[in-house]
XYZ file of C-alpha atoms in Angstrom:
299
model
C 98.311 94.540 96.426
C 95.276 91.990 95.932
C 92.177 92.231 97.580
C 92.810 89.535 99.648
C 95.685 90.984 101.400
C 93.914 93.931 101.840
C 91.439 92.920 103.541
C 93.531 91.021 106.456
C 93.530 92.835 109.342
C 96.606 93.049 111.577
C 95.206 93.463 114.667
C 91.731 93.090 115.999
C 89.158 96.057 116.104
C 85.736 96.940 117.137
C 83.363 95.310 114.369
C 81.988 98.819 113.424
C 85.623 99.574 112.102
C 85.622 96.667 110.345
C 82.319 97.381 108.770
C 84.186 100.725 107.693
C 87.113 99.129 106.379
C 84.823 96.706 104.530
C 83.258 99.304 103.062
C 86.297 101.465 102.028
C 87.855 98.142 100.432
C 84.838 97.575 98.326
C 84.412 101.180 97.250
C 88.155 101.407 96.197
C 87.877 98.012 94.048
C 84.944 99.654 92.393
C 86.577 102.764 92.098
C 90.096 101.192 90.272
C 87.371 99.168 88.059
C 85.213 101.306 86.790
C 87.096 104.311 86.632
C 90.951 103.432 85.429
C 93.482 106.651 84.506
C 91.945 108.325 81.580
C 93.538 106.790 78.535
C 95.870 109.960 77.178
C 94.821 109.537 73.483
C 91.209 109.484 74.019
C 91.201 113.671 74.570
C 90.564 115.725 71.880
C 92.521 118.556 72.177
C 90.730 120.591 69.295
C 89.897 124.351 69.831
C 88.515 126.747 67.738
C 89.361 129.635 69.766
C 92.879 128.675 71.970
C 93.325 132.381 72.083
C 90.127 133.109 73.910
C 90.223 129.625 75.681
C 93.947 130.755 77.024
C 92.281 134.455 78.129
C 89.267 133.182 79.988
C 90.596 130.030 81.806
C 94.311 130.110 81.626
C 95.039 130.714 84.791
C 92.559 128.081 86.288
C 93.847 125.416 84.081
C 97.710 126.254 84.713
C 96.473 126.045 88.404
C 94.526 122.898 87.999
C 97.613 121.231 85.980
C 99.866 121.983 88.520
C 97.942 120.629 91.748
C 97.043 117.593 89.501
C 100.790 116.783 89.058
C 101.687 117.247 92.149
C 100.334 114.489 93.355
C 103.256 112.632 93.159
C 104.831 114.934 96.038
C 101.279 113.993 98.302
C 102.114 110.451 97.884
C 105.386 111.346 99.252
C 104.202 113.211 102.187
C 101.291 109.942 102.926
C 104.296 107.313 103.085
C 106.030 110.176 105.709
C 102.595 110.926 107.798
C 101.205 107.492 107.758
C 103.603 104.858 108.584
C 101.327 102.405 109.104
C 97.895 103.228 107.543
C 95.048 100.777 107.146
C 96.085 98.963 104.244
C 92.806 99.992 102.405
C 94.318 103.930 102.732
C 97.372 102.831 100.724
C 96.093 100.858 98.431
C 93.768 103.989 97.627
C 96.121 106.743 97.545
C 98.705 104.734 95.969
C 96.875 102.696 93.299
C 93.832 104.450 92.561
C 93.904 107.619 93.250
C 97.396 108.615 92.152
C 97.421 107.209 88.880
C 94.399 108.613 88.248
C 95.149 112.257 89.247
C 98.566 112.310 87.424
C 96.516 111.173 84.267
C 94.084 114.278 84.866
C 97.339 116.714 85.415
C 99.369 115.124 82.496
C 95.964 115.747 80.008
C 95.749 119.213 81.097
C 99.310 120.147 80.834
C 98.924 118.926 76.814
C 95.831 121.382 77.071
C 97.430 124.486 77.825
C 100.744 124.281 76.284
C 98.643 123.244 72.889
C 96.452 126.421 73.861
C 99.924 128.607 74.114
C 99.623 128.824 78.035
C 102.923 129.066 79.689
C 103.830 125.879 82.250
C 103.527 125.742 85.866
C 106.367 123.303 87.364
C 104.863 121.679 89.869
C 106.997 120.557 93.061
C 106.821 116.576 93.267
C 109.046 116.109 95.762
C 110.654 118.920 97.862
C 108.029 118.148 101.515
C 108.094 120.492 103.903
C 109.754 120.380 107.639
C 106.512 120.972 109.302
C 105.131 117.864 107.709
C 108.737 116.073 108.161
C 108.011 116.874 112.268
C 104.756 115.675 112.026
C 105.956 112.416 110.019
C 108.577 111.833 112.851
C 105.725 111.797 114.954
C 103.199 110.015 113.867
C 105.030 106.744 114.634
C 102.987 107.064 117.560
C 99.657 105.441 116.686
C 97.460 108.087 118.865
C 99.242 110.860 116.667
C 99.441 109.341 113.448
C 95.539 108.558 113.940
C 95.269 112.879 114.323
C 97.310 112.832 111.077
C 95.158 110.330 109.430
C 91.732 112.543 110.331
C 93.945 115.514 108.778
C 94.359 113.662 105.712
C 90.518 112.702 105.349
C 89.494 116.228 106.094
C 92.141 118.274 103.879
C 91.038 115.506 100.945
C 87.137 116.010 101.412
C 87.583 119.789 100.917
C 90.235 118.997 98.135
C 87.982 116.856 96.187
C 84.468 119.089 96.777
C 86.604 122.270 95.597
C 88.070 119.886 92.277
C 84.100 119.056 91.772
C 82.929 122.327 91.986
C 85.954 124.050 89.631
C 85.408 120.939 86.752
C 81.728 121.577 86.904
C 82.132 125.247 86.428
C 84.992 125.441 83.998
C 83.194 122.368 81.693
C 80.544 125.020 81.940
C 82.661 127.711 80.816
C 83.846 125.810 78.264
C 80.479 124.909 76.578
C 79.473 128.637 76.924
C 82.897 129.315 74.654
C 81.637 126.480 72.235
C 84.903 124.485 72.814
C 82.823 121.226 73.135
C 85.798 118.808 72.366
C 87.851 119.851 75.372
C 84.808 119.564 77.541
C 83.491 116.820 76.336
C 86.879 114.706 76.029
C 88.919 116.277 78.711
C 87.029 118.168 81.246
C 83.827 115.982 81.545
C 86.175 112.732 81.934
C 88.092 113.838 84.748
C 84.957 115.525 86.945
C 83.346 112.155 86.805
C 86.400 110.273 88.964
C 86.479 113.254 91.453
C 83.545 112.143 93.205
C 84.810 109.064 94.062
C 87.566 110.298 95.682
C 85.308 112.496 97.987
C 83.360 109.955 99.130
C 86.237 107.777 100.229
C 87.464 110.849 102.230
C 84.174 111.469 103.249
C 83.406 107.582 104.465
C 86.661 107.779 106.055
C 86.533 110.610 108.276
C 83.103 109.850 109.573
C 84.621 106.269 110.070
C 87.613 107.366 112.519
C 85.701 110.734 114.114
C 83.865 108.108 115.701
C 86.347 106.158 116.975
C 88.809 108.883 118.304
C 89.590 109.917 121.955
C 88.162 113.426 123.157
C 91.611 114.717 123.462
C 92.432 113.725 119.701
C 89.506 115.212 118.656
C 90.095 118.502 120.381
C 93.876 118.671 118.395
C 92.235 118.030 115.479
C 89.937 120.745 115.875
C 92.650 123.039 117.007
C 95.047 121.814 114.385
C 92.541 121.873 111.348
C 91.563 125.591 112.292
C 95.499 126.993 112.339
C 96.218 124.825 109.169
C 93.791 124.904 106.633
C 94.525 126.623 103.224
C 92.786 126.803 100.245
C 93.738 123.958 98.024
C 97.193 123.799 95.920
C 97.903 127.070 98.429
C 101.441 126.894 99.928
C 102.801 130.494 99.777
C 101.475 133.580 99.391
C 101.801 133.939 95.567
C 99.568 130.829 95.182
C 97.106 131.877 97.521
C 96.478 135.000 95.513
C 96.118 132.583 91.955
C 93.817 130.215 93.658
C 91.909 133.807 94.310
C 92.438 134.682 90.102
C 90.612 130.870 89.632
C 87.926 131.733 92.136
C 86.999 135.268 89.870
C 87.459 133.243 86.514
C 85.243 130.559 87.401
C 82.449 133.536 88.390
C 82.513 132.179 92.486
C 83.100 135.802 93.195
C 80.259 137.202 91.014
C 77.801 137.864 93.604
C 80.505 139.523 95.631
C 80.560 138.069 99.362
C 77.572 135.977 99.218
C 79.136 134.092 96.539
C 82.484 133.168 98.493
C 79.817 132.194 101.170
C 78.195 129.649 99.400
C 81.065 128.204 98.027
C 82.964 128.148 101.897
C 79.123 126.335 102.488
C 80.110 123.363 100.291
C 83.411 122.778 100.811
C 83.037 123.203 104.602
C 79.972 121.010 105.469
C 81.649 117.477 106.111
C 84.202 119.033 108.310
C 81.089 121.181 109.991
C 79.283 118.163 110.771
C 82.018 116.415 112.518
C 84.561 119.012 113.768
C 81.528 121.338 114.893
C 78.840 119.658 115.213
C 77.977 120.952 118.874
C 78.067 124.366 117.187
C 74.041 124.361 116.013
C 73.475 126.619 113.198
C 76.850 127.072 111.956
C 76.850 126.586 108.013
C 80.614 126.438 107.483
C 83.801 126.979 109.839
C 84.954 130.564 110.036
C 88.441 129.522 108.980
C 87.173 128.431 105.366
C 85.584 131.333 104.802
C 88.652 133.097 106.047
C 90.712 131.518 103.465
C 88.640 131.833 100.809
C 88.659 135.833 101.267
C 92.312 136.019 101.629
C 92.992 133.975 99.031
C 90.826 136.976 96.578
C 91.915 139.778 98.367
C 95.367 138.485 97.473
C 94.787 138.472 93.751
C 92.935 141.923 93.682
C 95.592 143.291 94.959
């Protein structure tokens, strides 16, 4: 899809939309230029210690591999929930965003079978029937506009938890002196998660303004019954994302620790979901999650 036809509009909206969409376009184009998929034979996939490497951070890399490649299955469930998205949504999801997060699960899926880690199949295409409901109705442009706010808000938090993980684990990895993983394979793939956030980010703030008062009260209502940590769709997952939050050392100061990091990846959604709510650092539910989600894996 050019930029061109992008950029036509279907049907007319308020100018600050268009602003937004402007915006959105432009930060996409920049995005697909200046970050393409990580070439797959520019990692170096050298390790002095894959034993220790595998002990350390298997589990978060078998977890990261496997959310990575399931992108394919969230491109799936888009086309279902969004029938007819802004044109600028698809063309991010679809040709930006995609590629580039199947590049970052294919790299690390090399790095841990190299490093003796078992694989995680990851489900690309089996969708859910809640999600299948909520495709069926989002044909109505009132509820597909709740589904798009639920898309924005579930990516935010997506992308601030991928940034925060990549910046710890490249961390963890210099501390083990394995310099050409982080430095080829880690450190490459933090740098595109950003952009991704901010589109999210732009995105939501973009349509939060524009919604009803009833839309934004099932968003609210919806958000708080549905929101899981990310990668999270059963119980046994739940409990591994819990095993990744101990390996990366969220959990070292105990509670205060899962606090801080429910701060960050609850603050967009704070601002905008619950912003009438002054003082609140982070919505109880993400903090809710977060502790389930350990007391699952200590168990």
């Amino acid at each position: 899809m050019s930029a061109a036809e992008t950029s036509r509009v279907r049907y007319r909206r308020p100018r600050k939309a268009e602003s937004i969409e402007a915006r959105l376009l432009e930060h996409v184009q920049r995005l697909g230029e200046e970050h393409p998929p990580i070439p797959l034979d520019s990692a170096d996939f050298t390790m002095k210690r894959p034993d220790l490497l595998a002990s350390r951070f298997g589990g978060v890399v078998a977890y990261m591999t496997r959310v990575e490649l399931e992108v394919e299955r969230n491109v799936l469930e888009l086309n279902l929930l969004l029938p007819d998205p802004p044109p600028v949504d698809k063309l991010f999801y679809a040709e930006v965003w995609s590629p580039q997060e199947i590049h970052h699960g294919l790299l690390l899926d090399k790095l841990q079978s190299l490093a003796g880690l078992p694989g995680s199949p990851p489900n690309v295409d089996k969708i859910s029937f809640q999600l299948r409901f909520l495709g069926a109705l989002a044909k109505l442009p009132s509820i597909q506009d709740i589904s798009r706010m639920l898309y924005y808000l579930t990516g935010v938090a997506t992308e601030q938890s991928a940034i925060l993980a990549y910046n710890l684990l490249h961390k963890g990895l210099l501390d083990l002196d394995e310099r050409a993983v982080a430095s080829t394979i880690i450190a490459p793939i933090r740098r595109q998660e950003p952009g991704h956030f901010a589109y999210y980010k732009i995105a939501a703030r973009g349509l939060w303004s524009e919604m009803a008062p009833w839309q934004k009260w099932l968003v609210r209502m919806l958000r708080k019954q549905s929101f899981e940590v990310v990668g999270a769709y059963n119980k046994r997952q739940r409990g591994e994302f819990g095993g990744v939050m101990e390996a990366l050392g969220i959990t070292t100061d105990g509670d205060e620790g899962i606090r801080k990091y429910a701060q960050q990846i609850g603050r967009v959604e704070r601002d905008l979901l619950w912003a009438q709510k002054q003082g609140l650092r982070f919505p109880g539910y993400v903090l809710d999650a977060l502790r389930n989600a350990v007391r699952l894996h200590r168990r």
